[in-house]
Amino acid sequence: MALRDALDALSDLLGERLSRSKPDLEAHGRSESHFGLTPPDAVAWPETTAEVQQIVRICARHGVPVVGWGAGTSLEGHALAVRGGVAVDFARMNRVLDVRPEDMDVTVQPGLTRRALEEELRATGLFFPVDPGADASLGGMAATRASGTTTVRYGSMRDNVLGLEVVLADGRVIRTGSRARKSAAGYDLTALMLGSEGTLGLITELTLRLHGRPEAVAAGVAAFPGIGGAVDCVIETIQMGLPMARIEFVDAASAAAFNAHAGTDLPERPHLLVELHGSETGVAEQAELFGALVAEHGGDPFEWSTREEERRHLWRMRHNGYYAIMAAHPGARALVTDICVPISRLAEAVEETQADIAASGMPGPILGHVGDGNFHATLIVRPDHAGDLETAKDLAHRMAERALRLGGTVTGEHGVGMGKTGYMAGEHGEGWAVMGAIKAALDPQGILNPGKLVPGN
Ligand SMILES: Cc1cc2nc3c(=O)[nH]c(=O)nc-3n(C[C@H](O)[C@H](O)[C@H](O)COP(=O)(O)OP(=O)(O)OC[C@H]3O[C@@H](n4cnc5c(N)ncnc54)[C@H](O)[C@@H]3O)c2cc1C
């Protein structure tokens, strides 16, 4: 009854921008990862902050769950409506509102995707660095505190969001942060919202920090005989303070998948893919220093180039890594999991993980943003193989435990969703209860993205 009344009111508000059609519900009930179909009761497409506010108020009045939806690329079942309710899809709130080159910042709506922003900024000489592999929405990226290949140099969403506009569970609209580069004015509500996965509020506007395009960019690849040499090379590179703009690890299985999918001819061995930013002479010097480290760790000669087409090809291949791996296993689903450890423990973490996956017999290519101590395993779950999902979950469980044992985190970037709530007490102790108390204070009815992230949600 409450749901029907809420949907009637939402239908009056939004007209055809509220859908209950099966294809729309199913499209908002799927995720990229292994979770089953979990459709919401309705999908809403707001166009303004005022409409988001109204949607939340109507749902709050009737106790109906509200789940934000960006591009639906999250990997831990974040955006699945596990208790039904309304998926609020931000696709129609996708405008760039204001670019301010003189301050190097931009204000955007949450449904804008990172690639669309990249296009918008092309003529300005500025760029927004955070680049998860998928073409995610900026709202979803803020809600998951996403990072990507350039985080080693430019930081994650944590470092690149200056302020937000947020609709809270009671319909209040707040602005967090400012356009100033720093502030000591009270609690950092921007930081609180980043990574809150839609459990504390719906983000309706973001002000983002931009960076100047470097004068020169070089990119290259180095192949190594084994994982140990590649990872040790990363550790030494970071410890020496070589200013890498990107330093990515791919294992032999990933290299094979790239060859099949992207037409490359990489040796089927572990690789580092790197990018360097600076002046012409600066990148040449950095490339020389990095090449020496590669050689010291037994790698093949480091091949690099400043040609834009070659760079684009390299990073397109890397960003499509997940799809290349999936194409090698037609019909399969994946359990994709990530962990992040202090850089000094990276070699142990990667080597133990690879040995564990190899012993299980399950295909599970490893790649990652190793400059941050972060890596992912894509565990392949075959259709009609009943034991595969359990095997994958066991491997992911041991990865999470390994991360905690080594002083790291159970997720460096994908987030908690419903897949990693089981580790939150282990990682945060009483801190997790504090997160629950914050949630209860801001959303006492528990209508915002229930079933995710915090205790008792
Ligand atoms: C191939 C592939 C590669 C990936 N690589 C990376 C990577 O390198 N780094 C990385 O960090 N992640 C990566 N991811 C995961 C994913 O892309 C990120 O988590 C991304 O930030 C999710 O954005 P989205 O727009 O798809 O959000 P969605 O999946 O739509 O939503 C994610 C969460 O945010 C909430 N949400 C969405 N919009 C809003 C809003 N406006 N206000 C409040 N809450 C909202 C949702 O309710 C949900 O809890 C990858 C995923 C894939 C499929």
Short mmCIF file of C-alpha atoms and ligand atoms in Angstrom, two decimals:
data_model
loop_
_atom_site.label_atom_id
_atom_site.label_comp_id
_atom_site.label_asym_id
_atom_site.label_seq_id
_atom_site.Cartn_x
_atom_site.Cartn_y
_atom_site.Cartn_z
CA MET A 1 0.00 0.00 0.00
CA ALA A 2 2.75 2.43 1.04
CA LEU A 3 4.71 1.51 -2.07
CA ARG A 4 1.68 1.98 -4.33
CA ASP A 5 0.95 5.39 -2.81
CA ALA A 6 4.57 6.44 -3.23
CA LEU A 7 4.67 5.31 -6.85
CA ASP A 8 1.39 7.12 -7.61
CA ALA A 9 2.84 10.33 -6.16
CA LEU A 10 6.10 9.85 -8.06
CA SER A 11 4.20 9.20 -11.26
CA ASP A 12 2.31 12.49 -10.79
CA LEU A 13 5.65 14.24 -10.28
CA LEU A 14 7.63 12.67 -13.11
CA GLY A 15 5.13 11.37 -15.66
CA GLU A 16 6.92 9.15 -18.17
CA ARG A 17 10.16 9.68 -16.29
CA LEU A 18 8.97 7.10 -13.78
CA SER A 19 9.05 3.60 -15.23
CA ARG A 20 7.80 0.24 -14.01
CA SER A 21 8.48 -1.56 -17.28
CA LYS A 22 10.20 -4.93 -16.97
CA PRO A 23 13.16 -4.02 -19.23
CA ASP A 24 13.82 -0.81 -17.25
CA LEU A 25 13.56 -2.63 -13.91
CA GLU A 26 15.86 -5.41 -15.09
CA ALA A 27 18.38 -2.95 -16.52
CA HIS A 28 18.57 -1.43 -13.03
CA GLY A 29 18.70 -4.80 -11.30
CA ARG A 30 21.91 -6.04 -12.90
CA SER A 31 25.52 -5.43 -12.03
CA GLU A 32 28.80 -6.13 -13.78
CA SER A 33 29.74 -8.65 -11.14
CA HIS A 34 28.37 -12.04 -10.05
CA PHE A 35 25.31 -10.82 -8.09
CA GLY A 36 21.92 -12.09 -9.28
CA LEU A 37 19.18 -9.98 -10.85
CA THR A 38 17.67 -7.67 -8.18
CA PRO A 39 15.26 -5.23 -9.83
CA PRO A 40 13.85 -2.18 -8.01
CA ASP A 41 10.09 -1.53 -7.97
CA ALA A 42 10.44 1.54 -10.17
CA VAL A 43 13.05 3.68 -11.91
CA ALA A 44 12.96 7.49 -11.71
CA TRP A 45 14.85 9.86 -14.01
CA PRO A 46 14.99 13.28 -12.32
CA GLU A 47 16.19 16.33 -14.21
CA THR A 48 16.75 18.79 -11.36
CA THR A 49 17.85 18.88 -7.74
CA ALA A 50 14.31 19.98 -6.83
CA GLU A 51 12.94 16.78 -8.38
CA VAL A 52 15.46 14.64 -6.50
CA GLN A 53 14.38 16.41 -3.33
CA GLN A 54 10.71 15.67 -4.09
CA ILE A 55 11.47 12.01 -4.87
CA VAL A 56 13.28 11.59 -1.56
CA ARG A 57 10.50 13.37 0.36
CA ILE A 58 7.80 11.17 -1.18
CA CYS A 59 9.79 7.99 -0.49
CA ALA A 60 10.55 9.12 3.08
CA ARG A 61 6.86 9.80 3.71
CA HIS A 62 6.00 6.23 2.68
CA GLY A 63 9.13 4.49 4.02
CA VAL A 64 10.19 3.37 0.53
CA PRO A 65 13.90 2.70 -0.23
CA VAL A 66 15.77 5.05 -2.58
CA VAL A 67 18.84 3.81 -4.42
CA GLY A 68 21.05 6.15 -6.48
CA TRP A 69 22.05 4.88 -9.92
CA GLY A 70 24.92 6.35 -11.95
CA ALA A 71 26.25 4.14 -14.73
CA GLY A 72 25.68 0.85 -12.87
CA THR A 73 29.33 -0.23 -13.19
CA SER A 74 30.03 -0.84 -9.50
CA LEU A 75 31.33 -4.27 -8.65
CA GLU A 76 30.07 -5.12 -5.14
CA GLY A 77 26.32 -4.97 -5.79
CA HIS A 78 26.26 -1.37 -4.57
CA ALA A 79 23.33 -0.14 -6.66
CA LEU A 80 21.12 -3.23 -6.40
CA ALA A 81 17.75 -2.59 -4.76
CA VAL A 82 17.96 -5.48 -2.30
CA ARG A 83 14.86 -4.25 -0.45
CA GLY A 84 13.06 -2.96 -3.53
CA GLY A 85 12.09 0.69 -3.82
CA VAL A 86 13.01 3.33 -6.35
CA ALA A 87 16.22 3.48 -8.38
CA VAL A 88 17.06 7.13 -9.01
CA ASP A 89 18.91 7.15 -12.32
CA PHE A 90 20.95 10.34 -12.84
CA ALA A 91 21.39 9.89 -16.60
CA ARG A 92 19.33 13.04 -17.35
CA MET A 93 21.36 15.15 -14.92
CA ASN A 94 24.50 15.00 -17.03
CA ARG A 95 25.47 18.59 -17.79
CA VAL A 96 28.69 20.49 -17.26
CA LEU A 97 27.43 23.52 -15.35
CA ASP A 98 30.51 25.74 -15.21
CA VAL A 99 34.15 25.40 -16.25
CA ARG A 100 36.48 27.91 -14.57
CA PRO A 101 39.91 27.54 -16.19
CA GLU A 102 41.34 30.41 -14.11
CA ASP A 103 40.62 28.47 -10.90
CA MET A 104 41.17 25.06 -12.51
CA ASP A 105 37.83 23.68 -11.39
CA VAL A 106 34.53 22.60 -12.88
CA THR A 107 30.99 22.10 -11.57
CA VAL A 108 29.04 19.20 -13.05
CA GLN A 109 25.86 17.22 -12.54
CA PRO A 110 26.25 13.68 -11.18
CA GLY A 111 25.11 11.75 -14.27
CA LEU A 112 27.94 13.10 -16.44
CA THR A 113 30.38 10.30 -17.24
CA ARG A 114 34.11 10.67 -16.91
CA ARG A 115 34.66 10.26 -20.68
CA ALA A 116 32.03 12.91 -21.48
CA LEU A 117 33.83 15.27 -19.08
CA GLU A 118 37.15 14.47 -20.78
CA GLU A 119 35.61 15.50 -24.14
CA GLU A 120 34.18 18.72 -22.66
CA LEU A 121 37.59 19.69 -21.26
CA ARG A 122 39.62 18.81 -24.36
CA ALA A 123 39.90 22.39 -25.64
CA THR A 124 40.77 23.90 -22.24
CA GLY A 125 44.24 22.46 -21.71
CA LEU A 126 42.93 21.00 -18.45
CA PHE A 127 41.93 17.48 -17.48
CA PHE A 128 40.18 15.55 -14.72
CA PRO A 129 42.46 12.69 -13.77
CA VAL A 130 40.34 10.04 -12.01
CA ASP A 131 39.77 7.23 -14.52
CA PRO A 132 38.20 3.97 -13.35
CA GLY A 133 38.26 1.32 -16.10
CA ALA A 134 34.56 1.73 -16.83
CA ASP A 135 32.90 4.90 -18.16
CA ALA A 136 31.39 5.58 -14.74
CA SER A 137 29.32 8.63 -13.76
CA LEU A 138 30.97 11.35 -11.67
CA GLY A 139 28.21 10.95 -9.04
CA GLY A 140 28.83 7.20 -8.80
CA MET A 141 32.58 7.80 -8.68
CA ALA A 142 32.14 10.23 -5.79
CA ALA A 143 29.77 7.85 -4.02
CA THR A 144 32.33 5.03 -4.26
CA ARG A 145 35.43 7.24 -3.74
CA ALA A 146 36.77 5.81 -6.99
CA SER A 147 40.33 5.90 -8.23
CA GLY A 148 42.17 4.72 -11.32
CA THR A 149 45.40 4.49 -13.24
CA THR A 150 46.55 8.06 -12.51
CA THR A 151 45.85 8.01 -8.77
CA VAL A 152 49.52 7.34 -8.02
CA ARG A 153 50.22 10.91 -9.27
CA TYR A 154 46.97 12.89 -9.03
CA GLY A 155 45.01 11.17 -6.25
CA SER A 156 41.56 9.59 -6.11
CA MET A 157 38.09 11.18 -5.85
CA ARG A 158 39.07 11.96 -2.26
CA ASP A 159 41.69 14.39 -3.52
CA ASN A 160 39.82 15.79 -6.52
CA VAL A 161 36.35 16.70 -5.24
CA LEU A 162 36.20 20.21 -3.78
CA GLY A 163 32.53 20.30 -2.91
CA LEU A 164 29.14 18.67 -3.35
CA GLU A 165 25.45 19.41 -3.35
CA VAL A 166 23.59 16.59 -1.59
CA VAL A 167 19.94 15.77 -0.96
CA LEU A 168 19.65 14.19 2.48
CA ALA A 169 17.19 11.48 3.55
CA ASP A 170 14.73 14.06 4.93
CA GLY A 171 14.82 16.09 1.71
CA ARG A 172 17.11 18.86 2.95
CA VAL A 173 19.65 20.06 0.36
CA ILE A 174 23.13 20.81 1.67
CA ARG A 175 26.29 22.15 0.08
CA THR A 176 29.58 20.75 1.34
CA GLY A 177 33.04 22.24 0.85
CA SER A 178 33.76 25.32 -1.25
CA ARG A 179 35.83 26.25 -4.29
CA ALA A 180 38.79 27.13 -2.09
CA ARG A 181 41.69 24.67 -2.22
CA LYS A 182 41.65 24.19 1.53
CA SER A 183 39.44 24.93 4.50
CA ALA A 184 39.55 24.49 8.25
CA ALA A 185 35.86 25.30 8.66
CA GLY A 186 34.43 22.42 10.66
CA TYR A 187 33.69 18.79 9.90
CA ASP A 188 34.64 17.69 6.39
CA LEU A 189 31.21 16.73 5.05
CA THR A 190 32.57 16.34 1.53
CA ALA A 191 34.88 13.59 2.75
CA LEU A 192 31.99 12.01 4.67
CA MET A 193 29.87 11.82 1.53
CA LEU A 194 32.71 10.47 -0.64
CA GLY A 195 32.55 6.69 -0.37
CA SER A 196 29.18 6.71 1.41
CA GLU A 197 27.71 4.71 -1.51
CA GLY A 198 24.37 6.48 -1.54
CA THR A 199 23.64 5.58 2.11
CA LEU A 200 23.84 9.16 3.47
CA GLY A 201 22.47 11.28 0.63
CA LEU A 202 22.05 11.66 -3.10
CA ILE A 203 24.71 13.79 -4.80
CA THR A 204 23.13 16.29 -7.20
CA GLU A 205 26.15 18.47 -8.05
CA LEU A 206 29.94 18.14 -7.81
CA THR A 207 32.74 20.71 -7.99
CA LEU A 208 35.90 19.01 -9.19
CA ARG A 209 39.52 19.97 -9.22
CA LEU A 210 41.21 20.08 -12.64
CA HIS A 211 44.87 19.72 -13.59
CA GLY A 212 46.93 21.29 -16.37
CA ARG A 213 47.87 18.98 -19.23
CA PRO A 214 51.60 18.26 -19.01
CA GLU A 215 53.91 19.61 -21.70
CA ALA A 216 55.18 16.14 -22.51
CA VAL A 217 53.77 12.67 -21.90
CA ALA A 218 55.64 9.43 -22.43
CA ALA A 219 54.23 5.94 -22.08
CA GLY A 220 55.80 2.54 -22.31
CA VAL A 221 55.78 -1.13 -21.40
CA ALA A 222 58.27 -3.49 -19.84
CA ALA A 223 57.96 -7.28 -19.71
CA PHE A 224 59.40 -9.28 -16.80
CA PRO A 225 60.24 -12.97 -16.46
CA GLY A 226 58.07 -13.29 -13.34
CA ILE A 227 55.74 -11.41 -11.01
CA GLY A 228 58.42 -10.89 -8.34
CA GLY A 229 60.71 -8.78 -10.55
CA ALA A 230 57.82 -6.62 -11.81
CA VAL A 231 56.43 -5.93 -8.36
CA ASP A 232 59.85 -5.30 -6.80
CA CYS A 233 60.53 -2.81 -9.61
CA VAL A 234 57.31 -0.96 -8.70
CA ILE A 235 58.21 -0.88 -5.02
CA GLU A 236 61.66 0.55 -5.72
CA THR A 237 60.27 3.08 -8.22
CA ILE A 238 57.79 4.42 -5.65
CA GLN A 239 60.28 4.34 -2.78
CA MET A 240 62.79 6.33 -4.90
CA GLY A 241 60.13 8.97 -5.51
CA LEU A 242 60.19 8.68 -9.31
CA PRO A 243 57.10 10.72 -10.24
CA MET A 244 55.11 8.12 -12.18
CA ALA A 245 51.81 9.35 -13.63
CA ARG A 246 50.69 5.76 -14.10
CA ILE A 247 52.28 2.43 -13.17
CA GLU A 248 50.08 -0.56 -13.83
CA PHE A 249 50.76 -4.27 -13.42
CA VAL A 250 49.27 -6.94 -15.67
CA ASP A 251 50.02 -10.64 -15.27
CA ALA A 252 50.73 -13.17 -18.03
CA ALA A 253 47.07 -14.23 -18.35
CA SER A 254 46.00 -10.59 -18.74
CA ALA A 255 48.70 -10.03 -21.39
CA ALA A 256 47.36 -13.06 -23.30
CA ALA A 257 43.81 -11.68 -23.08
CA PHE A 258 44.99 -8.27 -24.38
CA ASN A 259 46.68 -9.97 -27.35
CA ALA A 260 43.49 -11.81 -28.26
CA HIS A 261 41.20 -8.80 -27.74
CA ALA A 262 43.27 -5.76 -28.70
CA GLY A 263 45.50 -7.26 -31.40
CA THR A 264 48.72 -6.62 -29.45
CA ASP A 265 51.67 -9.01 -29.43
CA LEU A 266 52.85 -8.71 -25.85
CA PRO A 267 55.00 -11.60 -24.61
CA GLU A 268 52.74 -13.72 -22.39
CA ARG A 269 54.55 -12.69 -19.23
CA PRO A 270 53.95 -10.11 -16.47
CA HIS A 271 54.24 -6.47 -17.59
CA LEU A 272 54.37 -2.99 -16.20
CA LEU A 273 52.60 -0.29 -18.21
CA VAL A 274 53.73 3.21 -17.28
CA GLU A 275 53.17 6.85 -18.11
CA LEU A 276 55.39 9.82 -17.31
CA HIS A 277 54.37 13.49 -17.26
CA GLY A 278 56.63 16.55 -17.35
CA SER A 279 58.78 18.57 -19.70
CA GLU A 280 60.40 16.97 -22.80
CA THR A 281 63.72 16.57 -21.00
CA GLY A 282 62.01 15.63 -17.72
CA VAL A 283 60.14 12.64 -19.17
CA ALA A 284 63.23 11.49 -21.07
CA GLU A 285 65.25 11.51 -17.82
CA GLN A 286 62.48 9.71 -15.93
CA ALA A 287 62.21 7.11 -18.70
CA GLU A 288 65.95 6.49 -18.53
CA LEU A 289 65.88 6.08 -14.75
CA PHE A 290 62.86 3.79 -14.92
CA GLY A 291 64.50 1.74 -17.70
CA ALA A 292 67.53 1.21 -15.44
CA LEU A 293 65.27 -0.05 -12.62
CA VAL A 294 63.51 -2.41 -15.01
CA ALA A 295 66.87 -3.85 -16.10
CA GLU A 296 68.00 -4.21 -12.47
CA HIS A 297 64.90 -6.31 -11.78
CA GLY A 298 65.46 -8.60 -14.77
CA GLY A 299 62.96 -6.96 -17.14
CA ASP A 300 63.25 -6.65 -20.92
CA PRO A 301 64.39 -3.28 -22.29
CA PHE A 302 61.84 -0.59 -21.42
CA GLU A 303 60.17 0.58 -24.65
CA TRP A 304 58.58 4.00 -24.54
CA SER A 305 57.20 6.66 -26.81
CA THR A 306 55.73 10.16 -26.67
CA ARG A 307 53.47 9.53 -29.70
CA GLU A 308 49.86 10.21 -28.75
CA GLU A 309 48.37 7.44 -30.90
CA GLU A 310 50.59 4.80 -29.25
CA ARG A 311 49.73 6.08 -25.79
CA ARG A 312 46.04 6.08 -26.52
CA HIS A 313 46.26 2.51 -27.79
CA LEU A 314 48.12 1.39 -24.67
CA TRP A 315 45.62 2.90 -22.22
CA ARG A 316 42.58 1.87 -24.25
CA MET A 317 43.93 -1.67 -24.03
CA ARG A 318 44.44 -1.34 -20.28
CA HIS A 319 41.04 0.21 -19.63
CA ASN A 320 39.40 -2.57 -21.63
CA GLY A 321 41.32 -5.18 -19.63
CA TYR A 322 38.22 -6.53 -17.88
CA TYR A 323 36.33 -6.91 -21.18
CA ALA A 324 39.37 -8.58 -22.79
CA ILE A 325 39.52 -11.09 -19.93
CA MET A 326 35.77 -11.77 -20.13
CA ALA A 327 35.97 -12.21 -23.92
CA ALA A 328 38.45 -15.03 -23.31
CA HIS A 329 35.77 -16.85 -21.27
CA PRO A 330 32.53 -16.64 -23.28
CA GLY A 331 29.37 -17.05 -21.22
CA ALA A 332 31.20 -16.77 -17.88
CA ARG A 333 30.50 -14.25 -15.08
CA ALA A 334 33.24 -12.75 -12.96
CA LEU A 335 33.78 -12.11 -9.31
CA VAL A 336 36.01 -9.05 -9.46
CA THR A 337 37.68 -8.14 -6.20
CA ASP A 338 40.34 -5.65 -5.19
CA ILE A 339 42.60 -5.14 -2.19
CA CYS A 340 45.20 -2.51 -1.34
CA VAL A 341 48.29 -2.89 0.88
CA PRO A 342 51.19 -0.72 1.98
CA ILE A 343 53.71 -0.61 -0.87
CA SER A 344 56.36 -2.53 1.13
CA ARG A 345 53.96 -5.52 1.40
CA LEU A 346 52.86 -5.49 -2.24
CA ALA A 347 55.16 -8.30 -3.43
CA GLU A 348 53.94 -10.67 -0.70
CA ALA A 349 50.32 -9.77 -1.37
CA VAL A 350 50.51 -10.33 -5.13
CA GLU A 351 52.63 -13.47 -4.98
CA GLU A 352 50.50 -15.15 -2.29
CA THR A 353 47.35 -14.25 -4.19
CA GLN A 354 48.65 -15.58 -7.47
CA ALA A 355 49.79 -18.84 -5.84
CA ASP A 356 46.40 -19.25 -4.15
CA ILE A 357 44.52 -18.68 -7.43
CA ALA A 358 46.84 -21.05 -9.31
CA ALA A 359 46.31 -23.78 -6.67
CA SER A 360 42.53 -23.45 -7.02
CA GLY A 361 42.65 -24.21 -10.76
CA MET A 362 40.31 -21.25 -11.40
CA PRO A 363 41.30 -18.71 -14.07
CA GLY A 364 41.86 -15.44 -12.21
CA PRO A 365 44.00 -12.86 -14.02
CA ILE A 366 45.54 -10.21 -11.78
CA LEU A 367 46.06 -6.61 -12.76
CA GLY A 368 46.14 -3.40 -10.87
CA HIS A 369 47.20 0.08 -9.96
CA VAL A 370 50.27 -1.23 -8.22
CA GLY A 371 51.84 2.17 -7.66
CA ASP A 372 49.18 2.60 -4.97
CA GLY A 373 49.62 -0.96 -3.65
CA ASN A 374 46.24 -1.81 -5.21
CA PHE A 375 45.45 -4.82 -7.40
CA HIS A 376 42.42 -6.75 -8.65
CA ALA A 377 41.67 -10.38 -9.41
CA THR A 378 39.03 -11.23 -11.99
CA LEU A 379 37.85 -14.67 -10.87
CA ILE A 380 36.09 -16.51 -13.66
CA VAL A 381 32.85 -18.24 -12.73
CA ARG A 382 31.73 -20.60 -15.51
CA PRO A 383 28.06 -21.16 -16.25
CA ASP A 384 26.80 -24.59 -15.13
CA HIS A 385 29.77 -25.20 -12.81
CA ALA A 386 28.09 -25.26 -9.43
CA GLY A 387 31.27 -25.05 -7.35
CA ASP A 388 32.86 -22.09 -9.17
CA LEU A 389 31.11 -19.29 -7.29
CA GLU A 390 32.05 -20.80 -3.91
CA THR A 391 35.68 -21.25 -5.04
CA ALA A 392 35.78 -17.62 -6.20
CA LYS A 393 34.26 -16.38 -2.94
CA ASP A 394 36.83 -18.40 -0.94
CA LEU A 395 39.68 -16.90 -2.96
CA ALA A 396 38.27 -13.38 -2.54
CA HIS A 397 37.85 -14.03 1.18
CA ARG A 398 41.48 -15.05 1.54
CA MET A 399 42.54 -11.96 -0.42
CA ALA A 400 40.61 -9.74 1.98
CA GLU A 401 42.12 -11.47 5.01
CA ARG A 402 45.57 -11.18 3.44
CA ALA A 403 45.09 -7.44 2.96
CA LEU A 404 44.15 -6.98 6.62
CA ARG A 405 47.04 -9.17 7.82
CA LEU A 406 49.46 -7.03 5.76
CA GLY A 407 48.15 -3.76 7.17
CA GLY A 408 45.99 -2.86 4.17
CA THR A 409 42.34 -2.52 3.27
CA VAL A 410 39.81 -5.01 1.89
CA THR A 411 39.07 -2.61 -0.95
CA GLY A 412 41.29 0.11 -2.37
CA GLU A 413 38.71 1.39 -4.81
CA HIS A 414 35.71 -0.80 -5.66
CA GLY A 415 34.07 -0.21 -2.29
CA VAL A 416 31.91 -2.21 0.09
CA GLY A 417 28.39 -2.48 -1.37
CA MET A 418 26.93 -5.71 -0.09
CA GLY A 419 29.94 -7.84 -1.09
CA LYS A 420 32.35 -6.61 1.56
CA THR A 421 30.23 -5.66 4.57
CA GLY A 422 31.43 -8.86 6.26
CA TYR A 423 34.95 -7.40 6.55
CA MET A 424 34.07 -3.96 7.85
CA ALA A 425 34.21 -4.83 11.54
CA GLY A 426 37.58 -6.57 10.97
CA GLU A 427 39.00 -3.52 9.21
CA HIS A 428 37.47 -0.75 11.32
CA GLY A 429 36.63 -2.28 14.71
CA GLU A 430 34.48 0.17 16.70
CA GLY A 431 34.88 2.61 13.83
CA TRP A 432 32.27 0.61 11.93
CA ALA A 433 29.77 1.13 14.74
CA VAL A 434 30.51 4.87 14.51
CA MET A 435 29.69 4.69 10.79
CA GLY A 436 26.38 3.06 11.78
CA ALA A 437 25.70 5.88 14.25
CA ILE A 438 26.33 8.51 11.56
CA LYS A 439 23.95 6.65 9.25
CA ALA A 440 21.28 6.48 11.97
CA ALA A 441 21.63 10.21 12.65
CA LEU A 442 21.27 11.23 9.00
CA ASP A 443 18.83 8.55 7.82
CA PRO A 444 16.91 7.26 10.86
CA GLN A 445 14.35 5.46 8.68
CA GLY A 446 17.12 3.71 6.73
CA ILE A 447 15.61 4.51 3.33
CA LEU A 448 18.85 5.36 1.52
CA ASN A 449 20.39 2.32 -0.18
CA PRO A 450 19.44 -0.20 2.51
CA GLY A 451 21.41 -3.44 2.86
CA LYS A 452 24.78 -1.84 2.14
CA LEU A 453 27.95 -0.66 3.85
CA VAL A 454 26.93 0.01 7.47
CA PRO A 455 25.79 -2.22 10.36
CA GLY A 456 22.07 -2.74 10.68
CA ASN A 457 21.36 -1.02 7.36
C1 LIG B 1 35.56 -2.79 -16.25
C2 LIG B 1 35.50 -2.09 -14.95
C3 LIG B 1 36.64 -1.48 -14.46
C4 LIG B 1 36.58 -0.78 -13.25
N1 LIG B 1 37.73 -0.16 -12.82
C5 LIG B 1 37.67 0.58 -11.68
C6 LIG B 1 38.82 1.31 -11.27
O1 LIG B 1 39.86 1.28 -11.88
N2 LIG B 1 38.70 2.06 -10.14
C7 LIG B 1 37.54 2.13 -9.43
O2 LIG B 1 37.48 2.85 -8.43
N3 LIG B 1 36.45 1.41 -9.79
C8 LIG B 1 36.48 0.66 -10.91
N4 LIG B 1 35.37 -0.02 -11.31
C9 LIG B 1 34.14 0.04 -10.51
C10 LIG B 1 33.17 1.18 -10.87
O3 LIG B 1 33.39 1.66 -12.19
C11 LIG B 1 33.29 2.32 -9.87
O4 LIG B 1 32.89 1.87 -8.60
C12 LIG B 1 32.48 3.57 -10.25
O5 LIG B 1 32.86 4.62 -9.40
C13 LIG B 1 30.97 3.36 -10.15
O6 LIG B 1 30.33 4.45 -10.79
P1 LIG B 1 28.88 4.28 -11.43
O7 LIG B 1 28.50 5.58 -12.01
O8 LIG B 1 28.83 3.12 -12.34
O9 LIG B 1 28.03 4.02 -10.11
P2 LIG B 1 26.87 2.97 -9.85
O10 LIG B 1 27.37 1.59 -10.05
O11 LIG B 1 25.67 3.37 -10.61
O12 LIG B 1 26.62 3.24 -8.30
C14 LIG B 1 27.64 2.99 -7.37
C15 LIG B 1 27.16 3.41 -5.98
O13 LIG B 1 27.02 4.81 -5.95
C16 LIG B 1 25.67 5.18 -5.61
N5 LIG B 1 25.37 6.35 -6.43
C17 LIG B 1 25.40 6.48 -7.77
N6 LIG B 1 25.12 7.75 -8.11
C18 LIG B 1 24.92 8.43 -6.96
C19 LIG B 1 24.60 9.79 -6.63
N7 LIG B 1 24.45 10.73 -7.58
N8 LIG B 1 24.47 10.12 -5.33
C20 LIG B 1 24.63 9.21 -4.35
N9 LIG B 1 24.92 7.92 -4.60
C21 LIG B 1 25.07 7.54 -5.89
C22 LIG B 1 24.84 3.96 -5.93
O14 LIG B 1 23.68 3.92 -5.13
C23 LIG B 1 25.81 2.86 -5.58
O15 LIG B 1 25.82 2.63 -4.20
C24 LIG B 1 35.38 -0.73 -12.51
C25 LIG B 1 34.25 -1.38 -13.00
C26 LIG B 1 34.29 -2.05 -14.19
C27 LIG B 1 33.05 -2.71 -14.71
#
